[in-house]
PDB file of C-alpha atoms in Angstrom:
ATOM      1  CA  MET O  28     199.289 -32.811  24.727  1.00 98.00           C
ATOM      2  CA  LYS O  29     196.654 -33.954  22.268  1.00 98.00           C
ATOM      3  CA  PHE O  30     194.950 -31.236  20.072  1.00 98.00           C
ATOM      4  CA  ALA O  31     191.919 -31.285  17.921  1.00 98.00           C
ATOM      5  CA  ILE O  32     191.954 -28.341  15.493  1.00 98.00           C
ATOM      6  CA  ALA O  33     188.961 -26.830  13.799  1.00 98.00           C
ATOM      7  CA  LEU O  34     189.272 -24.366  10.930  1.00 98.00           C
ATOM      8  CA  PHE O  35     186.210 -22.263  10.155  1.00 98.00           C
ATOM      9  CA  ALA O  36     187.885 -19.564   8.043  1.00 97.00           C
ATOM     10  CA  ALA O  37     188.485 -19.412   4.227  1.00 95.00           C
ATOM     11  CA  PRO O  38     191.996 -19.969   2.936  1.00 94.00           C
ATOM     12  CA  HIS O  39     192.523 -16.235   2.139  1.00 90.00           C
ATOM     13  CA  LEU O  40     191.915 -15.169   5.734  1.00 94.00           C
ATOM     14  CA  PRO O  41     194.605 -14.748   8.431  1.00 95.00           C
ATOM     15  CA  ALA O  42     192.957 -17.336  10.604  1.00 97.00           C
ATOM     16  CA  SER O  43     193.702 -20.130   8.167  1.00 96.00           C
ATOM     17  CA  ARG O  44     197.349 -19.340   8.103  1.00 96.00           C
ATOM     18  CA  ARG O  45     197.421 -19.085  11.866  1.00 97.00           C
ATOM     19  CA  ALA O  46     195.746 -22.493  12.152  1.00 98.00           C
ATOM     20  CA  LEU O  47     198.335 -24.008   9.849  1.00 98.00           C
ATOM     21  CA  ARG O  48     201.236 -22.446  11.798  1.00 98.00           C
ATOM     22  CA  PHE O  49     199.785 -23.487  15.086  1.00 98.00           C
ATOM     23  CA  ALA O  50     199.446 -27.038  13.811  1.00 98.00           C
ATOM     24  CA  GLN O  51     202.999 -27.088  12.538  1.00 98.00           C
ATOM     25  CA  ALA O  52     204.273 -25.671  15.888  1.00 98.00           C
ATOM     26  CA  ALA O  53     202.247 -28.212  17.829  1.00 98.00           C
ATOM     27  CA  LEU O  54     203.836 -31.163  16.010  1.00 98.00           C
ATOM     28  CA  ALA O  55     207.321 -29.564  16.210  1.00 98.00           C
ATOM     29  CA  GLY O  56     206.781 -29.170  20.008  1.00 98.00           C
ATOM     30  CA  GLY O  57     206.147 -32.923  20.322  1.00 98.00           C
ATOM     31  CA  HIS O  58     202.419 -32.657  20.712  1.00 98.00           C
ATOM     32  CA  GLU O  59     199.803 -34.795  18.814  1.00 98.00           C
ATOM     33  CA  ILE O  60     197.010 -33.650  16.584  1.00 98.00           C
ATOM     34  CA  VAL O  61     194.137 -36.190  16.854  1.00 98.00           C
ATOM     35  CA  ARG O  62     192.159 -34.577  14.031  1.00 98.00           C
ATOM     36  CA  LEU O  63     191.963 -31.526  11.809  1.00 98.00           C
ATOM     37  CA  PHE O  64     188.412 -30.584  11.144  1.00 98.00           C
ATOM     38  CA  PHE O  65     187.422 -28.134   8.331  1.00 98.00           C
ATOM     39  CA  TYR O  66     184.001 -26.497   8.743  1.00 98.00           C
ATOM     40  CA  GLN O  67     182.053 -23.514   7.296  1.00 97.00           C
ATOM     41  CA  ASP O  68     184.320 -21.602   4.811  1.00 97.00           C
ATOM     42  CA  GLY O  69     187.321 -23.632   6.084  1.00 97.00           C
ATOM     43  CA  VAL O  70     186.227 -26.373   3.644  1.00 98.00           C
ATOM     44  CA  HIS O  71     187.771 -24.279   0.846  1.00 96.00           C
ATOM     45  CA  SER O  72     191.161 -25.048   2.193  1.00 96.00           C
ATOM     46  CA  ALA O  73     190.658 -28.670   1.145  1.00 96.00           C
ATOM     47  CA  ALA O  74     189.371 -27.938  -2.375  1.00 95.00           C
ATOM     48  CA  SER O  75     191.905 -28.983  -5.058  1.00 93.00           C
ATOM     49  CA  ASN O  76     190.781 -26.286  -7.464  1.00 91.00           C
ATOM     50  CA  VAL O  77     191.600 -23.171  -5.402  1.00 88.00           C
ATOM     51  CA  VAL O  78     194.131 -21.015  -7.172  1.00 88.00           C
ATOM     52  CA  SER O  79     196.070 -18.576  -5.026  1.00 86.00           C
ATOM     53  CA  PRO O  80     197.606 -15.496  -6.491  1.00 88.00           C
ATOM     54  CA  GLN O  81     201.347 -15.949  -7.371  1.00 90.00           C
ATOM     55  CA  ASP O  82     202.467 -13.378  -4.759  1.00 90.00           C
ATOM     56  CA  GLU O  83     200.540 -15.072  -1.957  1.00 87.00           C
ATOM     57  CA  LEU O  84     200.969 -18.242   0.115  1.00 89.00           C
ATOM     58  CA  ASP O  85     199.056 -21.077  -1.387  1.00 93.00           C
ATOM     59  CA  LEU O  86     197.320 -22.170   1.814  1.00 94.00           C
ATOM     60  CA  PRO O  87     195.342 -25.117   0.356  1.00 95.00           C
ATOM     61  CA  LYS O  88     198.576 -26.578  -1.022  1.00 95.00           C
ATOM     62  CA  GLU O  89     200.331 -25.970   2.261  1.00 96.00           C
ATOM     63  CA  TRP O  90     197.495 -27.742   4.122  1.00 97.00           C
ATOM     64  CA  ARG O  91     197.542 -30.650   1.739  1.00 97.00           C
ATOM     65  CA  GLU O  92     201.311 -31.032   2.015  1.00 97.00           C
ATOM     66  CA  PHE O  93     201.180 -30.711   5.903  1.00 98.00           C
ATOM     67  CA  VAL O  94     198.414 -33.302   6.179  1.00 98.00           C
ATOM     68  CA  THR O  95     200.041 -35.792   3.831  1.00 98.00           C
ATOM     69  CA  SER O  96     203.591 -35.466   5.176  1.00 98.00           C
ATOM     70  CA  ASN O  97     202.429 -35.981   8.769  1.00 98.00           C
ATOM     71  CA  GLY O  98     199.783 -38.601   8.029  1.00 98.00           C
ATOM     72  CA  LEU O  99     197.107 -36.605   9.906  1.00 98.00           C
ATOM     73  CA  ASP O 100     193.392 -37.260  10.082  1.00 98.00           C
ATOM     74  CA  ALA O 101     191.924 -34.391   8.120  1.00 98.00           C
ATOM     75  CA  VAL O 102     188.081 -34.306   7.959  1.00 98.00           C
ATOM     76  CA  VAL O 103     185.936 -31.866   5.916  1.00 98.00           C
ATOM     77  CA  CYS O 104     182.400 -31.359   7.075  1.00 98.00           C
ATOM     78  CA  ILE O 105     180.213 -32.893   4.420  1.00 98.00           C
ATOM     79  CA  ALA O 106     177.194 -30.542   4.929  1.00 98.00           C
ATOM     80  CA  ALA O 107     179.405 -27.342   4.832  1.00 98.00           C
ATOM     81  CA  ALA O 108     181.386 -28.851   1.829  1.00 98.00           C
ATOM     82  CA  LEU O 109     178.248 -29.716  -0.265  1.00 97.00           C
ATOM     83  CA  ARG O 110     176.737 -26.301   0.396  1.00 97.00           C
ATOM     84  CA  ARG O 111     179.945 -24.669  -0.894  1.00 97.00           C
ATOM     85  CA  GLY O 112     180.407 -26.963  -3.929  1.00 96.00           C
ATOM     86  CA  VAL O 113     183.334 -28.893  -2.401  1.00 97.00           C
ATOM     87  CA  LEU O 114     182.755 -32.537  -3.507  1.00 97.00           C
ATOM     88  CA  ASN O 115     184.632 -35.823  -3.693  1.00 97.00           C
ATOM     89  CA  ALA O 116     184.110 -38.133  -6.596  1.00 96.00           C
ATOM     90  CA  GLU O 117     181.316 -40.052  -4.807  1.00 97.00           C
ATOM     91  CA  GLU O 118     179.367 -36.895  -3.942  1.00 97.00           C
ATOM     92  CA  ALA O 119     179.811 -35.407  -7.415  1.00 96.00           C
ATOM     93  CA  GLN O 120     178.412 -38.593  -8.948  1.00 97.00           C
ATOM     94  CA  ARG O 121     175.536 -38.794  -6.266  1.00 97.00           C
ATOM     95  CA  TYR O 122     174.420 -35.249  -7.103  1.00 97.00           C
ATOM     96  CA  SER O 123     175.173 -35.393 -10.868  1.00 96.00           C
ATOM     97  CA  ARG O 124     177.814 -32.729 -10.810  1.00 96.00           C
ATOM     98  CA  PRO O 125     180.350 -32.625 -13.577  1.00 95.00           C
ATOM     99  CA  ALA O 126     183.556 -32.731 -11.384  1.00 94.00           C
ATOM    100  CA  ALA O 127     184.936 -33.448  -8.027  1.00 96.00           C
ATOM    101  CA  ASN O 128     187.341 -31.007  -6.331  1.00 96.00           C
ATOM    102  CA  LEU O 129     188.144 -32.904  -3.129  1.00 96.00           C
ATOM    103  CA  GLU O 130     190.812 -35.541  -3.176  1.00 93.00           C
ATOM    104  CA  ALA O 131     193.110 -37.367  -0.799  1.00 93.00           C
ATOM    105  CA  PRO O 132     194.156 -36.732   1.897  1.00 96.00           C
ATOM    106  CA  TRP O 133     190.830 -35.247   2.831  1.00 97.00           C
ATOM    107  CA  GLU O 134     187.779 -37.202   4.112  1.00 97.00           C
ATOM    108  CA  LEU O 135     184.189 -36.053   4.033  1.00 97.00           C
ATOM    109  CA  SER O 136     182.298 -36.715   7.167  1.00 97.00           C
ATOM    110  CA  GLY O 137     179.842 -35.153   9.588  1.00 97.00           C
ATOM    111  CA  LEU O 138     180.033 -33.041  12.705  1.00 97.00           C
ATOM    112  CA  GLY O 139     180.212 -36.211  14.877  1.00 97.00           C
ATOM    113  CA  GLN O 140     183.854 -36.368  13.852  1.00 98.00           C
ATOM    114  CA  LEU O 141     184.509 -32.955  15.481  1.00 98.00           C
ATOM    115  CA  HIS O 142     182.662 -34.127  18.609  1.00 98.00           C
ATOM    116  CA  GLU O 143     184.677 -37.313  18.772  1.00 98.00           C
ATOM    117  CA  ALA O 144     187.966 -35.393  18.304  1.00 98.00           C
ATOM    118  CA  ALA O 145     187.059 -33.021  21.073  1.00 98.00           C
ATOM    119  CA  GLN O 146     186.463 -36.070  23.410  1.00 98.00           C
ATOM    120  CA  GLN O 147     189.852 -37.709  22.375  1.00 98.00           C
ATOM    121  CA  ALA O 148     191.877 -34.439  22.693  1.00 98.00           C
ATOM    122  CA  ASP O 149     193.162 -32.479  25.730  1.00 98.00           C
ATOM    123  CA  ARG O 150     192.261 -29.179  23.873  1.00 98.00           C
ATOM    124  CA  LEU O 151     190.093 -28.231  20.966  1.00 98.00           C
ATOM    125  CA  VAL O 152     191.502 -25.147  19.284  1.00 98.00           C
ATOM    126  CA  CYS O 153     189.234 -23.307  16.843  1.00 98.00           C
ATOM    127  CA  PHE O 154     190.322 -20.730  14.191  1.00 98.00           C
ATOM    128  CA  GLY O 155     187.996 -18.318  12.433  1.00 94.00           C
ATOM    129  CA  GLY O 156     184.269 -18.359  12.378  1.00 71.00           C
ATOM    130  CA  SER O 157     181.705 -15.923  13.401  1.00 65.00           C
TER     131      SER O 157
END
């Protein structure tokens, strides 16, 4: 089965951990993930400057390692990211901000990427949101 996964929740919320565990289980079960899409507060899971408390799971790090080790297509919604101060080098320069905090393996793009993923997948599974 082909999955598209959308994460709407911030990294400190249980939905973010559930999304990661679901994605790991899907691949372990022989399924395919056509795209991971980070939207709303889920964009914080892609920020490279998030620091998790030492006694908690570092979910942004876990996501980054999972995406990288599996060569997954991981898209961060550009509108949600800009609104929350999550910028790659290009957007930091465009908006004259002092630093970027979004690095590989993440890609900034629009909601069309979520729509396309939903069309390519057998199932769209969403975590978090209101």
